[in-house]
Short mmCIF file of C-alpha atoms in Angstrom, two decimals:
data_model
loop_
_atom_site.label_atom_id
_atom_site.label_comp_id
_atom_site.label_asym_id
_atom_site.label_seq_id
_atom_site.Cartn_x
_atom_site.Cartn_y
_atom_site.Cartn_z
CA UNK H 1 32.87 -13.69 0.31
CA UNK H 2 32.70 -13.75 4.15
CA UNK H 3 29.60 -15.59 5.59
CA UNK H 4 28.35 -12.55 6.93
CA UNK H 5 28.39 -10.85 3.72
CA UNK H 6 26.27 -13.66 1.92
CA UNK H 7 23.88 -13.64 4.73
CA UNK H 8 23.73 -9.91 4.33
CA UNK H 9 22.65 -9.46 1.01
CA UNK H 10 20.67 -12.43 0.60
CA UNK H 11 18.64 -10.60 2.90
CA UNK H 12 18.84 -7.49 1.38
CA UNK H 13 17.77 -9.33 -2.15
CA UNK H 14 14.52 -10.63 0.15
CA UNK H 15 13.37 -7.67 0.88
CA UNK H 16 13.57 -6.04 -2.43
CA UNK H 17 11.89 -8.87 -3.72
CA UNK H 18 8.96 -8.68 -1.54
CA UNK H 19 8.77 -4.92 -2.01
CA UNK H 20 8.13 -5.75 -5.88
CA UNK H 21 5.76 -8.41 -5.65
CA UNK H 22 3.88 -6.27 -2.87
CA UNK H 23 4.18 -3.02 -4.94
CA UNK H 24 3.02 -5.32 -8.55
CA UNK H 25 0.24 -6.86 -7.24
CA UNK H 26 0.83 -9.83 -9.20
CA UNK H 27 4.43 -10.67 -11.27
CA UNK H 28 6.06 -13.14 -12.97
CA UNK H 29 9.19 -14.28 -12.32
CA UNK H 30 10.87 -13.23 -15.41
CA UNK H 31 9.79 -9.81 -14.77
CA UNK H 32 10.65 -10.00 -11.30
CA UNK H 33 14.23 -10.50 -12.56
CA UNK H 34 13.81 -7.69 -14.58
CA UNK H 35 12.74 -5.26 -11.85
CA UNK H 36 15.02 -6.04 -9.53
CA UNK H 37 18.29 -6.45 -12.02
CA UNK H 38 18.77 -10.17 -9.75
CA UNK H 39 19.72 -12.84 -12.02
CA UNK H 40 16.80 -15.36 -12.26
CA UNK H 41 19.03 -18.28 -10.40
CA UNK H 42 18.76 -15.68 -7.35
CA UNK H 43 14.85 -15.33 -8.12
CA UNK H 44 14.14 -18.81 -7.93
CA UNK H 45 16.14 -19.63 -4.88
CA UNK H 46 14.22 -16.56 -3.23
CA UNK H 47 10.70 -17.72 -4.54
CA UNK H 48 10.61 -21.08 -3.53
CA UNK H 49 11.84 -20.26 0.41
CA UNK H 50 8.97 -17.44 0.14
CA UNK H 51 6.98 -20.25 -1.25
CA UNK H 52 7.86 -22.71 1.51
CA UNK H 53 6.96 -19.97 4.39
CA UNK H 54 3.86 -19.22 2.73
CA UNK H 55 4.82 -15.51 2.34
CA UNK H 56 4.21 -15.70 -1.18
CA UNK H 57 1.41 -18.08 -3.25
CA UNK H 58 1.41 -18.99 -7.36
CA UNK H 59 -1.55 -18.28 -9.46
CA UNK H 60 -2.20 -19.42 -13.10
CA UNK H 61 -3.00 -16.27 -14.87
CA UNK H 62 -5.62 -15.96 -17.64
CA UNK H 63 -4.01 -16.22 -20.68
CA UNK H 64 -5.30 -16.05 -24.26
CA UNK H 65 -2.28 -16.44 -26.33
CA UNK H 66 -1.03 -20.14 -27.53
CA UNK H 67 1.11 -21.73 -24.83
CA UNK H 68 2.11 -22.13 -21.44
CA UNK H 69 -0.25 -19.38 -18.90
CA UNK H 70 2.49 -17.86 -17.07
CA UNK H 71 2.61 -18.79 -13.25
CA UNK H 72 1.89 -15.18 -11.09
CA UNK H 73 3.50 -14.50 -7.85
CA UNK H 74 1.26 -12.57 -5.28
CA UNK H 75 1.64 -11.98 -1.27
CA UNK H 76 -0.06 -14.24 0.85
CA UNK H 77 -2.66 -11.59 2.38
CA UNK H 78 -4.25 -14.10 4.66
CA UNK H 79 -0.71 -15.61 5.71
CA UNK H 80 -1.06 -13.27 9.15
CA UNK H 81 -2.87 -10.06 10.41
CA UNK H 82 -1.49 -6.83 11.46
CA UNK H 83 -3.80 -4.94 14.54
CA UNK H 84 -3.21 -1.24 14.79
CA UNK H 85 -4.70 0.64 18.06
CA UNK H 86 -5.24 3.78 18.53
CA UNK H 87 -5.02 5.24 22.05
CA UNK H 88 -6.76 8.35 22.31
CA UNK H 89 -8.55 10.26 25.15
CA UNK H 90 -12.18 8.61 26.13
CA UNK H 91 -11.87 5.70 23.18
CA UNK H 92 -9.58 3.07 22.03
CA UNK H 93 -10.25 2.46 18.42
CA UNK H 94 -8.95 -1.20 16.73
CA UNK H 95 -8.55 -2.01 13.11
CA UNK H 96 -7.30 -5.22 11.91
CA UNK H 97 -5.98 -5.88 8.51
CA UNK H 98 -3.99 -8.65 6.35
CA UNK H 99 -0.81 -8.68 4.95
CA UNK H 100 -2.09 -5.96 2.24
CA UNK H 101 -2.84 -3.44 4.73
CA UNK H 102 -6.97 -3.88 3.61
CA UNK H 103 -8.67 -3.75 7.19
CA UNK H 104 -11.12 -6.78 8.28
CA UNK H 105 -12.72 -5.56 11.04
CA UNK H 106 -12.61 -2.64 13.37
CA UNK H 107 -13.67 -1.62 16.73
CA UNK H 108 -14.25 1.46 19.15
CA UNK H 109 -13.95 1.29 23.02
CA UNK H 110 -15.18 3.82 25.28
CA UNK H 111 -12.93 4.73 28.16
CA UNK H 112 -14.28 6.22 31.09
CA UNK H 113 -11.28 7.29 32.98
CA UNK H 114 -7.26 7.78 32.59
CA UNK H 115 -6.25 4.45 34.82
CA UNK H 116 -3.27 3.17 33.39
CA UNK H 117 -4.59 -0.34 34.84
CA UNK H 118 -8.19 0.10 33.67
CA UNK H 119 -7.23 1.22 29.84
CA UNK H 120 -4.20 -1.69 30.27
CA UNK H 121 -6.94 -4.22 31.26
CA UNK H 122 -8.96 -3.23 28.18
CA UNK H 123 -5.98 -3.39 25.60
CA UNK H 124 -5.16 -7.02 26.72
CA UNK H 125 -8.42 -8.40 26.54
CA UNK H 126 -9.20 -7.12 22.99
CA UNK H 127 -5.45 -7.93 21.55
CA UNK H 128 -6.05 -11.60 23.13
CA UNK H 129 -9.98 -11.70 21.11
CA UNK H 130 -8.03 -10.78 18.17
CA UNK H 131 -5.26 -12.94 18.53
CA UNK H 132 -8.16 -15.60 18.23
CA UNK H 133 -9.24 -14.32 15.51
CA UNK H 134 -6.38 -15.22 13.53
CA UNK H 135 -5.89 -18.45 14.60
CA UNK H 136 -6.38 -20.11 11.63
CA UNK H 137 -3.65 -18.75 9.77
CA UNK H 138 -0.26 -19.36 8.83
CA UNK H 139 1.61 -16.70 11.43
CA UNK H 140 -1.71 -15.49 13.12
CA UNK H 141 -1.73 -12.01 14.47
CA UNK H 142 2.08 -10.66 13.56
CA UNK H 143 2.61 -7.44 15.39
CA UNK H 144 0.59 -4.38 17.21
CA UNK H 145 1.37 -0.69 16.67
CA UNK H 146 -0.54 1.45 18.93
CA UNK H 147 -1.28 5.05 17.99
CA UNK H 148 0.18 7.55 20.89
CA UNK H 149 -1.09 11.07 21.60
CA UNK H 150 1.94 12.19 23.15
CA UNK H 151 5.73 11.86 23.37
CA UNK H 152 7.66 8.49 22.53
CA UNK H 153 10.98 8.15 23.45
CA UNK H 154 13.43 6.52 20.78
CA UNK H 155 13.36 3.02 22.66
CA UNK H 156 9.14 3.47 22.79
CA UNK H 157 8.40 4.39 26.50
CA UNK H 158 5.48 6.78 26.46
CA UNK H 159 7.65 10.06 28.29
CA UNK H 160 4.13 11.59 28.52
CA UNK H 161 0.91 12.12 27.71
CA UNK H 162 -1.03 15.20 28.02
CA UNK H 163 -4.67 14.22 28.44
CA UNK H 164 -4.16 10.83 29.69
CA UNK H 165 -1.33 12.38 32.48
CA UNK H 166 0.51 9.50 31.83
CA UNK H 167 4.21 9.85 32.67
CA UNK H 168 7.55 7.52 31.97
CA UNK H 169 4.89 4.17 31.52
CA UNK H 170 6.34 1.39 29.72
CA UNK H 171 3.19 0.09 27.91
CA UNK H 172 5.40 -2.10 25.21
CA UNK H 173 6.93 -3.66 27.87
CA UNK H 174 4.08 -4.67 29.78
CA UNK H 175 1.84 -5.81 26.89
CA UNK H 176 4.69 -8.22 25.07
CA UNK H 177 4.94 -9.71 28.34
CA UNK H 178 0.89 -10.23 28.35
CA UNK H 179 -0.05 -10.62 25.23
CA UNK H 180 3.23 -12.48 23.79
CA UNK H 181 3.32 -10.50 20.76
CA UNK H 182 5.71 -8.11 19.42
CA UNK H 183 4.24 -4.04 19.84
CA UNK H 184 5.70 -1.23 18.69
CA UNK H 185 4.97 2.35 20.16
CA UNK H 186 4.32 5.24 17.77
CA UNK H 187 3.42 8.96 18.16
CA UNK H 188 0.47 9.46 16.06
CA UNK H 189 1.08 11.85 13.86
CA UNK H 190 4.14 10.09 12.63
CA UNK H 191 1.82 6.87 11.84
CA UNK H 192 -0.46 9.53 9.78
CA UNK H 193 2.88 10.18 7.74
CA UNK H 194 3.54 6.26 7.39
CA UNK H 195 0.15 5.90 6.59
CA UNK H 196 0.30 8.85 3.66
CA UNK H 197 3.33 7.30 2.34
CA UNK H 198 2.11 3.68 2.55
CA UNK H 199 -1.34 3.69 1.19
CA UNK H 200 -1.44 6.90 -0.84
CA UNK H 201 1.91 8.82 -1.90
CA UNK H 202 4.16 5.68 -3.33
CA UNK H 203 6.55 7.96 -5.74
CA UNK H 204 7.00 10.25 -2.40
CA UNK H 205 10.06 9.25 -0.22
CA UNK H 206 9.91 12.87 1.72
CA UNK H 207 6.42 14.10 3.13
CA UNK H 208 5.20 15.94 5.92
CA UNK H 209 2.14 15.52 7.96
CA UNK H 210 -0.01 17.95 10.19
CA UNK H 211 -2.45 16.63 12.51
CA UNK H 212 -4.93 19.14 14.08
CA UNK H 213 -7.57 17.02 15.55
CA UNK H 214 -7.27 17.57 19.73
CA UNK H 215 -3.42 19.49 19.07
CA UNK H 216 -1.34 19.77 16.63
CA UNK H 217 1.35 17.46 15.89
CA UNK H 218 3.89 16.74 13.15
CA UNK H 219 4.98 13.62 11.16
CA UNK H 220 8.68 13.87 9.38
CA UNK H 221 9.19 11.40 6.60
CA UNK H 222 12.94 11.51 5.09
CA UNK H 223 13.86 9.49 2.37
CA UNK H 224 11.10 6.64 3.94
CA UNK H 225 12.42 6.72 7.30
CA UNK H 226 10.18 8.60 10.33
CA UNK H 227 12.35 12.01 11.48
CA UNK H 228 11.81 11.58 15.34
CA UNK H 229 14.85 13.72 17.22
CA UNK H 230 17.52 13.32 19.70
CA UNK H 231 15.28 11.21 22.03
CA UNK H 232 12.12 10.82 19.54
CA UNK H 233 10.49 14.16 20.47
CA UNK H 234 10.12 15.77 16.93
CA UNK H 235 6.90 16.90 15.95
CA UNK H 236 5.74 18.54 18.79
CA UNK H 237 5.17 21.91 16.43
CA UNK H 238 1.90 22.55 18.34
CA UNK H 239 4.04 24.34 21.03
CA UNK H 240 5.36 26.58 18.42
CA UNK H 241 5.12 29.98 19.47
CA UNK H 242 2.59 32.11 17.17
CA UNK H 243 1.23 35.13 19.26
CA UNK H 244 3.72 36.17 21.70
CA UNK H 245 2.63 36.65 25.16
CA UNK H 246 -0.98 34.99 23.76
CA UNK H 247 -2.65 32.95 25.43
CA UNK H 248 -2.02 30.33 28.08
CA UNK H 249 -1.02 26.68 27.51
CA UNK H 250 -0.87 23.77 29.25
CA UNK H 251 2.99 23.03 28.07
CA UNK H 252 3.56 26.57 30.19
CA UNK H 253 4.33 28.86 27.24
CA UNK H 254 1.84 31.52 26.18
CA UNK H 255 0.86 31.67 22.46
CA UNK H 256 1.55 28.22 20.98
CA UNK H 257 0.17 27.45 17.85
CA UNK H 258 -2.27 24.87 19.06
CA UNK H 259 -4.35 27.13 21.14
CA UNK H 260 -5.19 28.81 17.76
CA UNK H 261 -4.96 26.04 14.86
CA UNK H 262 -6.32 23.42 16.69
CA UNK H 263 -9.65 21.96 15.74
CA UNK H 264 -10.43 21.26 19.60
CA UNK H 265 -9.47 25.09 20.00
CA UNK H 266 -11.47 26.21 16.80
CA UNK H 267 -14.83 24.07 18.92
CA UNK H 268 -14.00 25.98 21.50
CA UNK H 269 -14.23 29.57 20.27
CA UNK H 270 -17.09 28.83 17.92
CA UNK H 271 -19.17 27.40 20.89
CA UNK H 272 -18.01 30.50 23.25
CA UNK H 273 -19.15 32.76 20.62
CA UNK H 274 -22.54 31.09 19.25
CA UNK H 275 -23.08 30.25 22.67
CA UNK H 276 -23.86 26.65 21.74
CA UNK H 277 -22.50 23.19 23.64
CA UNK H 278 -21.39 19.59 22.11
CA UNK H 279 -20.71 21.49 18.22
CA UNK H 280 -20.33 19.24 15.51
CA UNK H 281 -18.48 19.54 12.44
CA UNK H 282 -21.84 18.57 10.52
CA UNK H 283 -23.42 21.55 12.31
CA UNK H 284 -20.32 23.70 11.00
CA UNK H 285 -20.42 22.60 7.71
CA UNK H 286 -24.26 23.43 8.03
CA UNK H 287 -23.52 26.68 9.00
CA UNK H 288 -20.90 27.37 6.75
CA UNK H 289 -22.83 26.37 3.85
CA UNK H 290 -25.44 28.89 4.58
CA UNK H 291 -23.37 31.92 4.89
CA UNK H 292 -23.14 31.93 9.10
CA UNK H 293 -20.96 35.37 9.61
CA UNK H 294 -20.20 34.42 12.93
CA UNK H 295 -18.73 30.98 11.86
CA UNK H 296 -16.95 32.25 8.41
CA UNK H 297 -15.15 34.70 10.63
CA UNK H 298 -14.28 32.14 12.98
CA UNK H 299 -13.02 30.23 9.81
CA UNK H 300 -10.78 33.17 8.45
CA UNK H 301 -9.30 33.38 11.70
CA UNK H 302 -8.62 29.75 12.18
CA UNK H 303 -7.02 29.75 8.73
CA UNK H 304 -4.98 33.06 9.24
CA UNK H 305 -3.24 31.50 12.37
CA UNK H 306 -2.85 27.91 10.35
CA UNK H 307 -1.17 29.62 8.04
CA UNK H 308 1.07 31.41 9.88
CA UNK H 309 2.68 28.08 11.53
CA UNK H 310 2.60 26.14 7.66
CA UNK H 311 4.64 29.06 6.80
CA UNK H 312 7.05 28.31 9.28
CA UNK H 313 6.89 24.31 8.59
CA UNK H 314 7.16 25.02 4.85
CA UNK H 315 10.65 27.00 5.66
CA UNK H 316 12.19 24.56 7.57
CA UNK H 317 11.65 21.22 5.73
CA UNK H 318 11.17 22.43 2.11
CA UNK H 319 8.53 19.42 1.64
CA UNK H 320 7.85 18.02 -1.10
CA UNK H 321 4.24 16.92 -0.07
CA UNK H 322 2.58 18.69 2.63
CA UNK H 323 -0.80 17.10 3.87
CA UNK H 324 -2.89 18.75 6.55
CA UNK H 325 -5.37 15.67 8.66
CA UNK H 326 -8.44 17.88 9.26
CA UNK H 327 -12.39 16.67 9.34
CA UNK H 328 -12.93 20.37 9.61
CA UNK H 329 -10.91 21.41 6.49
CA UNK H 330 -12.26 18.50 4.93
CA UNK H 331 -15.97 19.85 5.14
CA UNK H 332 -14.70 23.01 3.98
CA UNK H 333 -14.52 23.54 0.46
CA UNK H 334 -12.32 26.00 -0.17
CA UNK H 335 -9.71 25.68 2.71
CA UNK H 336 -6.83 24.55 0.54
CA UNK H 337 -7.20 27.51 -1.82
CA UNK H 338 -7.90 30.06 1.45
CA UNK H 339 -4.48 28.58 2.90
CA UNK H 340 -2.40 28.36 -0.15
CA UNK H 341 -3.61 32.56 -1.24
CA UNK H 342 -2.17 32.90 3.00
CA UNK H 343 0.86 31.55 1.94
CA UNK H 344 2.37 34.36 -0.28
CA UNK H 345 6.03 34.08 0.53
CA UNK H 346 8.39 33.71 -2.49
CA UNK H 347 11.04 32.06 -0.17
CA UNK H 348 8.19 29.22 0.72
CA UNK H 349 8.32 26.39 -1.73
CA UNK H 350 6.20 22.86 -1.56
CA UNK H 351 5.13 20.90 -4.18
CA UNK H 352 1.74 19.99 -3.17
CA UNK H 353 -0.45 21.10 -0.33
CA UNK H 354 -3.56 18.62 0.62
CA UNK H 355 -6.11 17.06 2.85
CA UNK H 356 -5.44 13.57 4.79
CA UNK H 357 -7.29 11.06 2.33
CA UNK H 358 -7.45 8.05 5.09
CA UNK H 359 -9.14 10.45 7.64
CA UNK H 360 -10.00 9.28 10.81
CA UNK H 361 -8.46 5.93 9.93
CA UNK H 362 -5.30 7.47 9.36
CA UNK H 363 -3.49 6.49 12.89
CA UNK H 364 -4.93 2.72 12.67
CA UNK H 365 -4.13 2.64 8.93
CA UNK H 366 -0.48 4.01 9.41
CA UNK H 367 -0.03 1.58 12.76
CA UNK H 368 -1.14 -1.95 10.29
CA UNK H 369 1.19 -0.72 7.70
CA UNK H 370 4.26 -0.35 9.97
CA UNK H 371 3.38 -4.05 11.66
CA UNK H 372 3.76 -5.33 7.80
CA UNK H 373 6.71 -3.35 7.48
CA UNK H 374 8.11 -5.17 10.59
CA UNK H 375 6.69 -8.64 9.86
CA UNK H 376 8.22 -8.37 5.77
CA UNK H 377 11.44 -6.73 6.37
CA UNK H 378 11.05 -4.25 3.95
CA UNK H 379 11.81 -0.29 3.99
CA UNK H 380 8.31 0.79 2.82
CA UNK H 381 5.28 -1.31 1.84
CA UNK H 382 3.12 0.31 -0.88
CA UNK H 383 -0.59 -0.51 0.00
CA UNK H 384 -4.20 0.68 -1.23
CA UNK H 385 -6.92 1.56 1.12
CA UNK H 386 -10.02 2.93 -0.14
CA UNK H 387 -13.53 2.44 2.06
CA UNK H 388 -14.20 -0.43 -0.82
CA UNK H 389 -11.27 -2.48 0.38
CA UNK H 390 -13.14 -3.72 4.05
CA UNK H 391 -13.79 -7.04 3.76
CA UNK H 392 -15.37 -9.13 6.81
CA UNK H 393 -12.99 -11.03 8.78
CA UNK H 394 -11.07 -14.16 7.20
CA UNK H 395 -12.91 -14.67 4.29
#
């Protein structure tokens, strides 16, 4: 067998076996072998390298029958950190987490202004606190994925982003060269796909994500790998066209979905209509809890026009899981049910139609995950976040 060949599928045989150790938790090498159909010779010779690098560490298992307690393999979770950003208008929120995707601390920035210096500044004085931070371990901090509201090209220059105004900037580029650490660039609603897939949806290799916070934006999952386009465009379905000749948006067309499906455009109506500034989705709740007309019609309408572009989403990919991020759904209790009686067409088929269980942390979340993916060499790493699994830094 040529060199290249060996070298080949000794790496492929790496990653699957830190996909299965990730995925078990804790496994043995004999059943290691067994989930992975590699002979155990193979195992061993992959364990103890893993074991050398301190990728993977040995635990004595509790073990009440007579003999030997059988030796455990588990990941390393403190062997390095994985810092996901995300970049958003007027904050910069941080979350760092180990090597099992459980976050250890987070942070918010304000951001006063759109300076691609000032935010710059900001990002490379935080990343360099972190990188402190995880001095003490093994590989220290082992990647950044920053969260982007906007368009990434395939090679991760930000093309453009719409309430920032930031055109053709080469952020990756510029922060590797400050901070000396490898970043990768994502669009965020593809990182609240990753995320999905990652920490929730682990028998799901085909998903689709809908973001609605301040547009709407799509994340494409295919057989584990991110859909992105030609030139990493994909997903831009909030500039689907849903009211011809509505009204105006920003991208120049007239009736895009996001000026009507939108949570930022569902605060603005509400708060034209009530008459009422700075509306919160507690105070909607509120108001939809005790019967508000005003606001349950603004609700029907909200849903009638997010149906109308799911419809359209549904009949293009076919998905098998379709999951909608929304804090405003999420505070409504019978949104899922509205939507799904809006989506009558026999031709329409999904499997399962649901709210974004990481929420706000989605972006972060899905931006850690695809550093570990990175860092591990492995196609998909199946984590578990739930608001019990914060720890304080470095314990």
């Amino acid at each position: 067998m040529p060199n290249g060949d060996a070298a080949y599928i000794k790496k492929l045989n790496r990653s699957l076996i830190i996909s299965k150790i990730v995925e078990a938790g804790m496994i043995s090498r004999a059943e290691l072998s067994k989930v992975t159909a590699l002979t155990k010779a193979t195992i061993s010779a992959q364990v103890a390298n893993l074991l050398e690098e301190d990728i993977i560490i040995e635990t004595q298992q509790d073990y009440s029958n007579v003999g030997r307690k059988p030796i455990m393999l588990s990941l390393n979770e403190t062997a390095g950190y994985a810092l996901g950003i995300d970049l958003d208008y007027g904050q910069i929120s941080f979350t760092l987490s180990n090597l099992l995707g459980h976050p250890v601390s987070s942070d918010k920035v304000k951001i006063h202004d759109t300076n691609y210096s000032n935010i710059f500044n900001i990002l490379v004085k935080k990343i360099n606190d972190y990188k402190d931070k995880c001095l003490m371990s093994r590989y220290g901090l082992i990647g950044i994925a920053i969260s982007i509201h906007g368009l990434v090209t395939t090679d991760e220059i930000i093309h453009y982003i719409p309430r920032l105004q930031w055109h053709e900037i080469a952020l990756k580029e510029d922060l590797e060269a400050a901070v000396k650490v490898n970043v990768y660039l994502e669009n965020n609603a593809n990182l609240l796909a990753f995320a999905e897939r990652a920490y929730t949806h682990h028998k799901s290799d085909n998903l689709v994500c809908i973001t609605l916070r301040s547009g709407i934006g799509l994340g494409i999952l295919i057989n584990n790998k991110l859909s992105k386009g030609h030139d990493g465009y994909a997903g831009e379905i909030g500039h689907m066209i849903v009211q011809p000749n509505g009204e105006l948006c920003a991208c120049g067309n007239k009736g895009c979905w996001e000026k009507y499906a939108s949570e930022s455009s569902f605060l603005k109506n509400l708060s034209q209509r009530k008459q009422v500034r700075n509306m919160s989705f507690k105070h909607i709740e509120e108001e939809l809890n005790r019967k508000d007309i005003e606001t349950h019609q603004e609700m029907e309408n909200f849903i009638h026009y997010l149906s109308i572009g799911l419809n359209n989403v549904i009949n293009i990919y076919n998905p098998e899981i379709l999951i909608i991020d929304s804090e405003l759904l999420s505070r409504y209790p019978d949104s899922i049910q509205k939507i799904k009686s809006s989506l009558s067409s026999s031709i329409s088929h999904y499997r399962e139609l649901l709210i974004s269980s990481t929420g706000k942390k989605a972006y972060e979340l899905g931006a850690c995950a695809l550093v570990i993916k990175h860092f591990l060499e492995i196609t998909m790493p199946n984590l578990v976040y739930s608001e019990s699994t914060e720890s304080s830094l470095l314990k």
